[in-house]
PDB file of C-alpha atoms in Angstrom:
ATOM      1  CA  UNK A 282      22.722  11.312 -36.116  1.00  0.00           C
ATOM      2  CA  UNK A 283      21.144   8.822 -37.910  1.00  0.00           C
ATOM      3  CA  UNK A 284      20.826  10.995 -40.920  1.00  0.00           C
ATOM      4  CA  UNK A 285      24.965  10.995 -40.530  1.00  0.00           C
ATOM      5  CA  UNK A 286      24.788   7.122 -41.013  1.00  0.00           C
ATOM      6  CA  UNK A 287      21.518   5.373 -42.490  1.00  0.00           C
ATOM      7  CA  UNK A 288      22.931   6.182 -46.202  1.00  0.00           C
ATOM      8  CA  UNK A 289      25.444   4.475 -45.578  1.00  0.00           C
ATOM      9  CA  UNK A 290      23.398   1.252 -44.415  1.00  0.00           C
ATOM     10  CA  UNK A 291      22.139   0.572 -47.612  1.00  0.00           C
ATOM     11  CA  UNK A 292      24.662  -2.459 -49.575  1.00  0.00           C
ATOM     12  CA  UNK A 293      24.973  -0.352 -52.497  1.00  0.00           C
ATOM     13  CA  UNK A 294      25.915   3.132 -50.935  1.00  0.00           C
ATOM     14  CA  UNK A 295      28.127   1.457 -49.135  1.00  0.00           C
ATOM     15  CA  UNK A 296      30.084   0.188 -52.448  1.00  0.00           C
ATOM     16  CA  UNK A 297      29.679   3.274 -53.891  1.00  0.00           C
ATOM     17  CA  UNK A 298      31.472   5.103 -51.157  1.00  0.00           C
ATOM     18  CA  UNK A 299      34.198   2.426 -51.058  1.00  0.00           C
ATOM     19  CA  UNK A 300      34.552   2.358 -55.285  1.00  0.00           C
ATOM     20  CA  UNK A 301      34.871   6.378 -54.680  1.00  0.00           C
ATOM     21  CA  UNK A 302      37.543   6.130 -52.414  1.00  0.00           C
ATOM     22  CA  UNK A 303      39.792   4.048 -53.937  1.00  0.00           C
ATOM     23  CA  UNK A 304      39.048   5.915 -57.184  1.00  0.00           C
ATOM     24  CA  UNK A 305      40.281   9.033 -54.812  1.00  0.00           C
ATOM     25  CA  UNK A 306      43.572   7.177 -54.028  1.00  0.00           C
ATOM     26  CA  UNK A 307      44.861   6.750 -57.794  1.00  0.00           C
ATOM     27  CA  UNK A 308      43.317   9.869 -58.696  1.00  0.00           C
ATOM     28  CA  UNK A 309      46.088  11.773 -55.916  1.00  0.00           C
ATOM     29  CA  UNK A 310      48.782   9.456 -56.756  1.00  0.00           C
ATOM     30  CA  UNK A 311      47.793  10.925 -60.745  1.00  0.00           C
ATOM     31  CA  UNK A 312      46.469  13.598 -60.075  1.00  0.00           C
ATOM     32  CA  UNK A 313      48.902  15.936 -57.875  1.00  0.00           C
ATOM     33  CA  UNK A 314      51.352  14.930 -60.777  1.00  0.00           C
ATOM     34  CA  UNK A 315      49.382  15.977 -63.605  1.00  0.00           C
ATOM     35  CA  UNK A 316      49.032  19.595 -61.014  1.00  0.00           C
ATOM     36  CA  UNK A 317      52.082  20.118 -60.941  1.00  0.00           C
ATOM     37  CA  UNK A 318      53.016  19.751 -64.325  1.00  0.00           C
ATOM     38  CA  UNK A 319      49.517  21.959 -65.866  1.00  0.00           C
ATOM     39  CA  UNK A 320      48.121  18.841 -67.122  1.00  0.00           C
ATOM     40  CA  UNK A 321      44.541  20.091 -66.492  1.00  0.00           C
ATOM     41  CA  UNK A 322      44.161  19.949 -70.208  1.00  0.00           C
ATOM     42  CA  UNK A 323      45.311  16.881 -71.127  1.00  0.00           C
ATOM     43  CA  UNK A 324      43.577  14.641 -68.123  1.00  0.00           C
ATOM     44  CA  UNK A 325      40.638  16.266 -70.036  1.00  0.00           C
ATOM     45  CA  UNK A 326      41.352  15.269 -72.913  1.00  0.00           C
ATOM     46  CA  UNK A 327      41.938  11.997 -72.622  1.00  0.00           C
ATOM     47  CA  UNK A 328      38.271  11.382 -70.740  1.00  0.00           C
ATOM     48  CA  UNK A 329      36.802  12.556 -73.297  1.00  0.00           C
ATOM     49  CA  UNK A 330      39.507  10.197 -75.952  1.00  0.00           C
ATOM     50  CA  UNK A 331      37.971   6.891 -74.188  1.00  0.00           C
ATOM     51  CA  UNK A 332      34.566   7.353 -76.055  1.00  0.00           C
ATOM     52  CA  UNK A 333      35.137   5.334 -79.156  1.00  0.00           C
ATOM     53  CA  UNK A 334      36.710   2.307 -77.224  1.00  0.00           C
ATOM     54  CA  UNK A 335      33.766   2.527 -74.901  1.00  0.00           C
ATOM     55  CA  UNK A 336      31.121   3.116 -77.948  1.00  0.00           C
ATOM     56  CA  UNK A 337      32.669   0.106 -79.753  1.00  0.00           C
ATOM     57  CA  UNK A 338      33.007  -2.271 -76.514  1.00  0.00           C
ATOM     58  CA  UNK A 339      29.553  -1.615 -75.543  1.00  0.00           C
ATOM     59  CA  UNK A 340      28.376  -1.877 -79.060  1.00  0.00           C
ATOM     60  CA  UNK A 341      30.049  -5.702 -79.551  1.00  0.00           C
ATOM     61  CA  UNK A 342      28.265  -6.456 -76.467  1.00  0.00           C
ATOM     62  CA  UNK A 343      31.847  -6.256 -74.859  1.00  0.00           C
ATOM     63  CA  UNK A 344      33.742  -4.816 -71.643  1.00  0.00           C
ATOM     64  CA  UNK A 345      33.222  -1.675 -71.719  1.00  0.00           C
ATOM     65  CA  UNK A 346      36.981  -1.449 -69.233  1.00  0.00           C
ATOM     66  CA  UNK A 347      38.751  -2.807 -71.846  1.00  0.00           C
ATOM     67  CA  UNK A 348      37.609  -0.828 -74.445  1.00  0.00           C
ATOM     68  CA  UNK A 349      38.531   2.059 -72.107  1.00  0.00           C
ATOM     69  CA  UNK A 350      41.614   0.721 -71.671  1.00  0.00           C
ATOM     70  CA  UNK A 351      42.362   0.911 -75.768  1.00  0.00           C
ATOM     71  CA  UNK A 352      41.249   3.800 -76.416  1.00  0.00           C
ATOM     72  CA  UNK A 353      43.460   5.070 -73.603  1.00  0.00           C
ATOM     73  CA  UNK A 354      46.008   3.365 -74.611  1.00  0.00           C
ATOM     74  CA  UNK A 355      45.586   4.977 -78.470  1.00  0.00           C
ATOM     75  CA  UNK A 356      45.203   8.590 -76.898  1.00  0.00           C
ATOM     76  CA  UNK A 357      49.296   7.837 -74.769  1.00  0.00           C
ATOM     77  CA  UNK A 358      50.710   6.050 -77.580  1.00  0.00           C
ATOM     78  CA  UNK A 359      49.534   9.633 -79.730  1.00  0.00           C
ATOM     79  CA  UNK A 360      50.463  12.263 -77.498  1.00  0.00           C
ATOM     80  CA  UNK A 361      53.411  11.339 -76.879  1.00  0.00           C
ATOM     81  CA  UNK A 362      54.108  10.815 -80.406  1.00  0.00           C
ATOM     82  CA  UNK A 363      53.035  14.180 -81.349  1.00  0.00           C
ATOM     83  CA  UNK A 364      54.875  15.391 -78.720  1.00  0.00           C
ATOM     84  CA  UNK A 365      57.895  14.514 -80.081  1.00  0.00           C
ATOM     85  CA  UNK A 366      57.238  16.536 -82.677  1.00  0.00           C
ATOM     86  CA  UNK A 367      59.193  19.315 -83.089  1.00  0.00           C
ATOM     87  CA  UNK A 368      57.039  22.013 -85.812  1.00  0.00           C
ATOM     88  CA  UNK A 369      53.412  20.885 -84.072  1.00  0.00           C
ATOM     89  CA  UNK A 370      53.415  22.284 -79.867  1.00  0.00           C
ATOM     90  CA  UNK A 371      52.228  19.860 -77.640  1.00  0.00           C
ATOM     91  CA  UNK A 372      48.514  21.623 -77.029  1.00  0.00           C
ATOM     92  CA  UNK A 373      47.520  21.596 -80.125  1.00  0.00           C
ATOM     93  CA  UNK A 374      48.573  17.838 -80.910  1.00  0.00           C
ATOM     94  CA  UNK A 375      46.848  17.464 -78.230  1.00  0.00           C
ATOM     95  CA  UNK A 376      43.681  19.256 -78.977  1.00  0.00           C
ATOM     96  CA  UNK A 377      43.485  17.159 -82.037  1.00  0.00           C
ATOM     97  CA  UNK A 378      43.797  14.404 -80.755  1.00  0.00           C
ATOM     98  CA  UNK A 379      41.065  14.971 -77.871  1.00  0.00           C
ATOM     99  CA  UNK A 380      38.380  16.498 -80.923  1.00  0.00           C
ATOM    100  CA  UNK A 381      39.220  13.440 -83.264  1.00  0.00           C
ATOM    101  CA  UNK A 382      38.807  10.814 -80.828  1.00  0.00           C
ATOM    102  CA  UNK A 383      35.546  12.576 -79.846  1.00  0.00           C
ATOM    103  CA  UNK A 384      34.465  12.914 -82.979  1.00  0.00           C
ATOM    104  CA  UNK A 385      35.534   8.846 -83.814  1.00  0.00           C
ATOM    105  CA  UNK A 386      33.445   8.046 -80.813  1.00  0.00           C
ATOM    106  CA  UNK A 387      30.393   9.836 -81.851  1.00  0.00           C
ATOM    107  CA  UNK A 388      30.159   8.557 -85.865  1.00  0.00           C
ATOM    108  CA  UNK A 389      30.164   5.172 -83.938  1.00  0.00           C
ATOM    109  CA  UNK A 390      27.491   6.094 -81.808  1.00  0.00           C
ATOM    110  CA  UNK A 391      25.666   7.400 -84.852  1.00  0.00           C
ATOM    111  CA  UNK A 392      26.092   4.144 -86.974  1.00  0.00           C
ATOM    112  CA  UNK A 393      23.871   2.194 -84.749  1.00  0.00           C
ATOM    113  CA  UNK A 394      20.186   2.665 -85.226  1.00  0.00           C
ATOM    114  CA  UNK A 395      19.427   1.266 -80.896  1.00  0.00           C
ATOM    115  CA  UNK A 396      21.350   3.840 -79.775  1.00  0.00           C
ATOM    116  CA  UNK A 397      22.574   1.080 -77.800  1.00  0.00           C
ATOM    117  CA  UNK A 398      25.673   3.106 -75.789  1.00  0.00           C
ATOM    118  CA  UNK A 399      24.646   4.732 -73.153  1.00  0.00           C
ATOM    119  CA  UNK A 400      26.275   8.139 -73.349  1.00  0.00           C
ATOM    120  CA  UNK A 401      24.725   9.679 -70.333  1.00  0.00           C
ATOM    121  CA  UNK A 402      26.616   7.026 -68.698  1.00  0.00           C
ATOM    122  CA  UNK A 403      29.703   7.324 -69.343  1.00  0.00           C
ATOM    123  CA  UNK A 404      29.750  11.209 -69.589  1.00  0.00           C
ATOM    124  CA  UNK A 405      28.200  11.328 -66.433  1.00  0.00           C
ATOM    125  CA  UNK A 406      28.964   7.673 -64.325  1.00  0.00           C
ATOM    126  CA  UNK A 407      27.040   5.994 -62.093  1.00  0.00           C
ATOM    127  CA  UNK A 408      28.385   5.483 -58.795  1.00  0.00           C
ATOM    128  CA  UNK A 409      25.955   3.484 -57.368  1.00  0.00           C
ATOM    129  CA  UNK A 410      25.930   1.118 -60.135  1.00  0.00           C
ATOM    130  CA  UNK A 411      29.322  -0.500 -58.856  1.00  0.00           C
ATOM    131  CA  UNK A 412      29.408  -3.435 -57.939  1.00  0.00           C
ATOM    132  CA  UNK A 413      31.859  -5.841 -56.063  1.00  0.00           C
ATOM    133  CA  UNK A 414      33.264  -6.973 -58.706  1.00  0.00           C
ATOM    134  CA  UNK A 415      34.684  -3.136 -59.791  1.00  0.00           C
ATOM    135  CA  UNK A 416      35.831  -2.856 -56.117  1.00  0.00           C
ATOM    136  CA  UNK A 417      38.241  -5.891 -57.388  1.00  0.00           C
ATOM    137  CA  UNK A 418      39.622  -4.075 -60.514  1.00  0.00           C
ATOM    138  CA  UNK A 419      39.842  -0.451 -58.094  1.00  0.00           C
ATOM    139  CA  UNK A 420      41.953  -2.078 -55.985  1.00  0.00           C
ATOM    140  CA  UNK A 421      44.488  -3.938 -58.387  1.00  0.00           C
ATOM    141  CA  UNK A 422      44.578  -0.526 -60.432  1.00  0.00           C
ATOM    142  CA  UNK A 423      44.869   1.096 -57.142  1.00  0.00           C
ATOM    143  CA  UNK A 424      48.032  -1.551 -56.281  1.00  0.00           C
ATOM    144  CA  UNK A 425      49.025  -0.575 -60.045  1.00  0.00           C
ATOM    145  CA  UNK A 426      49.367   2.939 -59.442  1.00  0.00           C
ATOM    146  CA  UNK A 427      51.274   2.454 -56.001  1.00  0.00           C
ATOM    147  CA  UNK A 428      53.666   0.758 -58.085  1.00  0.00           C
ATOM    148  CA  UNK A 429      54.185   3.063 -60.516  1.00  0.00           C
ATOM    149  CA  UNK A 430      54.267   6.088 -58.472  1.00  0.00           C
ATOM    150  CA  UNK A 431      56.996   4.370 -56.305  1.00  0.00           C
ATOM    151  CA  UNK A 432      59.276   3.271 -58.712  1.00  0.00           C
ATOM    152  CA  UNK A 433      58.826   6.482 -61.271  1.00  0.00           C
ATOM    153  CA  UNK A 434      58.990   8.994 -58.133  1.00  0.00           C
ATOM    154  CA  UNK A 435      62.412  10.387 -58.917  1.00  0.00           C
ATOM    155  CA  UNK A 436      62.034  10.449 -62.305  1.00  0.00           C
ATOM    156  CA  UNK A 437      58.619  12.186 -61.907  1.00  0.00           C
ATOM    157  CA  UNK A 438      60.113  14.473 -59.614  1.00  0.00           C
ATOM    158  CA  UNK A 439      62.833  15.503 -61.783  1.00  0.00           C
ATOM    159  CA  UNK A 440      60.867  15.860 -64.455  1.00  0.00           C
ATOM    160  CA  UNK A 441      58.092  17.858 -63.104  1.00  0.00           C
ATOM    161  CA  UNK A 442      60.541  20.464 -62.057  1.00  0.00           C
ATOM    162  CA  UNK A 443      63.464  20.773 -64.634  1.00  0.00           C
ATOM    163  CA  UNK A 444      63.494  18.116 -67.858  1.00  0.00           C
ATOM    164  CA  UNK A 445      66.712  19.236 -68.429  1.00  0.00           C
ATOM    165  CA  UNK A 446      67.889  18.193 -64.987  1.00  0.00           C
ATOM    166  CA  UNK A 447      66.225  14.946 -65.685  1.00  0.00           C
ATOM    167  CA  UNK A 448      67.914  13.609 -68.817  1.00  0.00           C
ATOM    168  CA  UNK A 449      72.020  15.021 -67.123  1.00  0.00           C
ATOM    169  CA  UNK A 450      70.838  12.828 -63.984  1.00  0.00           C
ATOM    170  CA  UNK A 451      70.227   9.935 -66.662  1.00  0.00           C
ATOM    171  CA  UNK A 452      66.240   9.532 -66.010  1.00  0.00           C
ATOM    172  CA  UNK A 453      64.906   9.499 -69.239  1.00  0.00           C
ATOM    173  CA  UNK A 454      62.402  12.196 -69.171  1.00  0.00           C
ATOM    174  CA  UNK A 455      60.873  10.834 -72.837  1.00  0.00           C
ATOM    175  CA  UNK A 456      60.193   7.948 -71.052  1.00  0.00           C
ATOM    176  CA  UNK A 457      59.289   9.429 -67.511  1.00  0.00           C
ATOM    177  CA  UNK A 458      56.716  11.036 -69.286  1.00  0.00           C
ATOM    178  CA  UNK A 459      54.992   8.024 -71.375  1.00  0.00           C
ATOM    179  CA  UNK A 460      54.676   6.303 -67.919  1.00  0.00           C
ATOM    180  CA  UNK A 461      53.073   9.128 -66.711  1.00  0.00           C
ATOM    181  CA  UNK A 462      51.001   9.566 -69.590  1.00  0.00           C
ATOM    182  CA  UNK A 463      50.548   6.049 -68.923  1.00  0.00           C
ATOM    183  CA  UNK A 464      49.552   6.307 -64.853  1.00  0.00           C
ATOM    184  CA  UNK A 465      46.999   9.411 -65.683  1.00  0.00           C
ATOM    185  CA  UNK A 466      45.394   6.928 -68.229  1.00  0.00           C
ATOM    186  CA  UNK A 467      44.981   4.397 -65.638  1.00  0.00           C
ATOM    187  CA  UNK A 468      43.777   7.349 -63.237  1.00  0.00           C
ATOM    188  CA  UNK A 469      40.974   8.131 -65.863  1.00  0.00           C
ATOM    189  CA  UNK A 470      40.093   4.693 -66.960  1.00  0.00           C
ATOM    190  CA  UNK A 471      39.824   3.822 -63.273  1.00  0.00           C
ATOM    191  CA  UNK A 472      37.287   6.732 -62.448  1.00  0.00           C
ATOM    192  CA  UNK A 473      34.747   6.655 -65.427  1.00  0.00           C
ATOM    193  CA  UNK A 474      32.547   4.056 -64.233  1.00  0.00           C
ATOM    194  CA  UNK A 475      32.371   6.111 -60.813  1.00  0.00           C
ATOM    195  CA  UNK A 476      32.037   9.805 -62.178  1.00  0.00           C
ATOM    196  CA  UNK A 477      32.155   9.731 -65.811  1.00  0.00           C
ATOM    197  CA  UNK A 478      34.465  11.539 -68.414  1.00  0.00           C
ATOM    198  CA  UNK A 479      32.458  15.135 -67.709  1.00  0.00           C
ATOM    199  CA  UNK A 480      33.252  14.870 -64.151  1.00  0.00           C
ATOM    200  CA  UNK A 481      36.145  13.269 -63.960  1.00  0.00           C
ATOM    201  CA  UNK A 482      38.484  15.809 -63.293  1.00  0.00           C
ATOM    202  CA  UNK A 483      36.368  16.647 -60.223  1.00  0.00           C
ATOM    203  CA  UNK A 484      38.278  14.017 -58.798  1.00  0.00           C
ATOM    204  CA  UNK A 485      41.727  13.931 -60.350  1.00  0.00           C
ATOM    205  CA  UNK A 486      42.464  17.502 -60.320  1.00  0.00           C
ATOM    206  CA  UNK A 487      40.871  19.463 -56.805  1.00  0.00           C
ATOM    207  CA  UNK A 488      41.609  17.173 -54.572  1.00  0.00           C
ATOM    208  CA  UNK A 489      45.305  17.603 -55.117  1.00  0.00           C
ATOM    209  CA  UNK A 490      44.878  21.118 -56.507  1.00  0.00           C
ATOM    210  CA  UNK A 491      42.805  21.855 -52.440  1.00  0.00           C
ATOM    211  CA  UNK A 492      46.167  20.425 -51.453  1.00  0.00           C
ATOM    212  CA  UNK A 493      49.201  21.279 -52.634  1.00  0.00           C
ATOM    213  CA  UNK A 494      49.065  24.935 -50.239  1.00  0.00           C
ATOM    214  CA  UNK A 495      49.588  22.971 -47.599  1.00  0.00           C
ATOM    215  CA  UNK A 496      51.284  19.906 -47.933  1.00  0.00           C
ATOM    216  CA  UNK A 497      56.002  19.718 -47.441  1.00  0.00           C
ATOM    217  CA  UNK A 498      56.350  17.824 -50.014  1.00  0.00           C
ATOM    218  CA  UNK A 499      54.610  16.004 -53.250  1.00  0.00           C
ATOM    219  CA  UNK A 500      54.097  12.847 -51.073  1.00  0.00           C
ATOM    220  CA  UNK A 501      51.999  14.856 -48.747  1.00  0.00           C
ATOM    221  CA  UNK A 502      50.434  16.289 -50.997  1.00  0.00           C
ATOM    222  CA  UNK A 503      49.155  12.951 -52.549  1.00  0.00           C
ATOM    223  CA  UNK A 504      47.791  11.919 -49.231  1.00  0.00           C
ATOM    224  CA  UNK A 505      45.856  15.154 -48.148  1.00  0.00           C
ATOM    225  CA  UNK A 506      44.658  14.903 -51.858  1.00  0.00           C
ATOM    226  CA  UNK A 507      43.146  11.035 -51.386  1.00  0.00           C
ATOM    227  CA  UNK A 508      42.023  11.941 -47.960  1.00  0.00           C
ATOM    228  CA  UNK A 509      40.352  14.920 -49.267  1.00  0.00           C
ATOM    229  CA  UNK A 510      39.034  12.918 -52.535  1.00  0.00           C
ATOM    230  CA  UNK A 511      37.991  10.588 -49.547  1.00  0.00           C
ATOM    231  CA  UNK A 512      35.746  13.327 -48.145  1.00  0.00           C
ATOM    232  CA  UNK A 513      34.277  14.730 -50.995  1.00  0.00           C
ATOM    233  CA  UNK A 514      32.817  11.410 -52.139  1.00  0.00           C
ATOM    234  CA  UNK A 515      31.188  10.496 -48.217  1.00  0.00           C
ATOM    235  CA  UNK A 516      30.176  14.425 -48.261  1.00  0.00           C
ATOM    236  CA  UNK A 517      28.711  13.699 -51.842  1.00  0.00           C
ATOM    237  CA  UNK A 518      26.827  10.676 -51.355  1.00  0.00           C
ATOM    238  CA  UNK A 519      25.257  11.792 -47.992  1.00  0.00           C
ATOM    239  CA  UNK A 520      24.246  14.673 -49.667  1.00  0.00           C
ATOM    240  CA  UNK A 521      23.192  13.124 -52.780  1.00  0.00           C
ATOM    241  CA  UNK A 522      20.835  10.813 -51.087  1.00  0.00           C
ATOM    242  CA  UNK A 523      19.059  13.492 -48.800  1.00  0.00           C
ATOM    243  CA  UNK A 524      19.162  16.048 -51.352  1.00  0.00           C
ATOM    244  CA  UNK A 525      17.852  13.896 -54.188  1.00  0.00           C
ATOM    245  CA  UNK A 526      21.128  14.936 -56.273  1.00  0.00           C
ATOM    246  CA  UNK A 527      22.877  12.817 -59.478  1.00  0.00           C
ATOM    247  CA  UNK A 528      25.727  11.232 -57.309  1.00  0.00           C
ATOM    248  CA  UNK A 529      28.501  11.636 -59.185  1.00  0.00           C
ATOM    249  CA  UNK A 530      28.003  14.989 -59.697  1.00  0.00           C
ATOM    250  CA  UNK A 531      27.389  15.856 -56.321  1.00  0.00           C
ATOM    251  CA  UNK A 532      30.588  14.050 -54.922  1.00  0.00           C
ATOM    252  CA  UNK A 533      32.308  16.431 -58.117  1.00  0.00           C
ATOM    253  CA  UNK A 534      31.176  19.596 -57.388  1.00  0.00           C
ATOM    254  CA  UNK A 535      32.004  18.461 -53.595  1.00  0.00           C
ATOM    255  CA  UNK A 536      35.344  17.922 -54.600  1.00  0.00           C
ATOM    256  CA  UNK A 537      35.490  21.375 -56.174  1.00  0.00           C
ATOM    257  CA  UNK A 538      33.984  23.330 -53.285  1.00  0.00           C
ATOM    258  CA  UNK A 539      37.186  21.883 -51.036  1.00  0.00           C
ATOM    259  CA  UNK A 540      39.454  23.357 -53.555  1.00  0.00           C
ATOM    260  CA  UNK A 541      37.767  26.765 -53.356  1.00  0.00           C
ATOM    261  CA  UNK A 542      37.366  26.804 -49.103  1.00  0.00           C
ATOM    262  CA  UNK A 543      41.262  25.336 -49.727  1.00  0.00           C
ATOM    263  CA  UNK A 544      42.010  28.352 -51.792  1.00  0.00           C
ATOM    264  CA  UNK A 545      40.329  30.712 -49.431  1.00  0.00           C
ATOM    265  CA  UNK A 546      41.716  29.347 -46.691  1.00  0.00           C
ATOM    266  CA  UNK A 547      45.395  29.418 -47.708  1.00  0.00           C
ATOM    267  CA  UNK A 548      45.366  33.074 -48.432  1.00  0.00           C
ATOM    268  CA  UNK A 549      43.836  34.066 -45.610  1.00  0.00           C
ATOM    269  CA  UNK A 550      46.620  32.488 -44.380  1.00  0.00           C
ATOM    270  CA  UNK A 551      49.303  33.795 -46.138  1.00  0.00           C
ATOM    271  CA  UNK A 552      48.083  36.893 -45.571  1.00  0.00           C
ATOM    272  CA  UNK A 553      48.710  36.669 -41.486  1.00  0.00           C
ATOM    273  CA  UNK A 554      52.356  35.022 -42.747  1.00  0.00           C
ATOM    274  CA  UNK A 555      53.164  38.596 -44.459  1.00  0.00           C
ATOM    275  CA  UNK A 556      51.343  40.653 -41.451  1.00  0.00           C
ATOM    276  CA  UNK A 557      53.072  39.135 -39.017  1.00  0.00           C
ATOM    277  CA  UNK A 558      56.447  39.286 -40.479  1.00  0.00           C
ATOM    278  CA  UNK A 559      56.297  42.981 -41.721  1.00  0.00           C
ATOM    279  CA  UNK A 560      58.396  45.336 -40.286  1.00  0.00           C
ATOM    280  CA  UNK A 561      57.132  47.307 -38.300  1.00  0.00           C
ATOM    281  CA  UNK A 562      57.725  51.019 -38.266  1.00  0.00           C
ATOM    282  CA  UNK A 563      58.982  53.429 -35.144  1.00  0.00           C
ATOM    283  CA  UNK A 564      57.579  56.822 -35.119  1.00  0.00           C
ATOM    284  CA  UNK A 565      60.051  59.346 -34.439  1.00  0.00           C
TER     285      UNK A 565
END
C-alpha cells in the first residue's frame, strides 16, 4: 500500500490535499446552486473575467488574490446591472462581459514587454504550490461561504425553483441573486489558484452535478458534492504523482469522470426502478 501513502508523506502534497479539500467544500456550497439554476455559463464567464485584475496585480507587484477579488466584484456588479436591463437577455449580457473582461486582460498583459503575468499559472493553476498562508485564506473563505449559505438558504431555495414566489414571500429575489453571484465569485476566486480558471468549473460544476441524482435535499447535495470533490482531489493528486501529469488538470478530469460515472449509475438505478414498478400483464 506504499503507492497510496508515499505521495502524501511529502509536505507540499499534504498542503495541496488540504487546499483541494477546502476548495471542494467552497465549490460545493456555490456550485450546487449554479447547477440547480443552470448558471454554468455564468461561472465560466466569471472565472475568465478575473484576468484583468490578476494581470494588473501581477504587473504592479501586488497580491494576485486581491486583483482577482476586484475583478470578481466588477463582474458581479456588471451581471447584476445587466440582468435588470429589460431589452437585453441575461446570456447576452454575460457573454459581452465575458469577452470584454477577457480582452481587457489580454490587452494589459500585451502592454508588458516582459509579459510578467504567468498566464499558464492563471489558466491552469498550481495546486502543488499551495502555501500555509493560502490554507488560512481558504479556511476563511470557507467560513464566509458557510455563513452566506446558511443565512441565504431560504432565499436561494425559493430563487432556484420559483423567483415569483420568492418575491411574494418577501425574500427580495434581486438581492438574493446578487448575494448568490457574490458566493459564486468567492468560490471562483478561492479556486483559481488551485486549479486555474480553465479548470475551475471541474470542481465547481462536476461534483454537485454528480451528487444531485443521489441527494434528497439541497443540503445533502452540498455535503455529497464536497465529499466527491475531496475524493477527486485525493485521487487526482495520487494519479498525478505516479503518472507525472499536471496535478490541477488531473484533479479536474477526475471530478468530471466521477460525474459521468454518477450519471451512468443513476441511469441504471432509474431503469431498475421503472422495471420494478412496471405493471405485470397476466396471460389469459
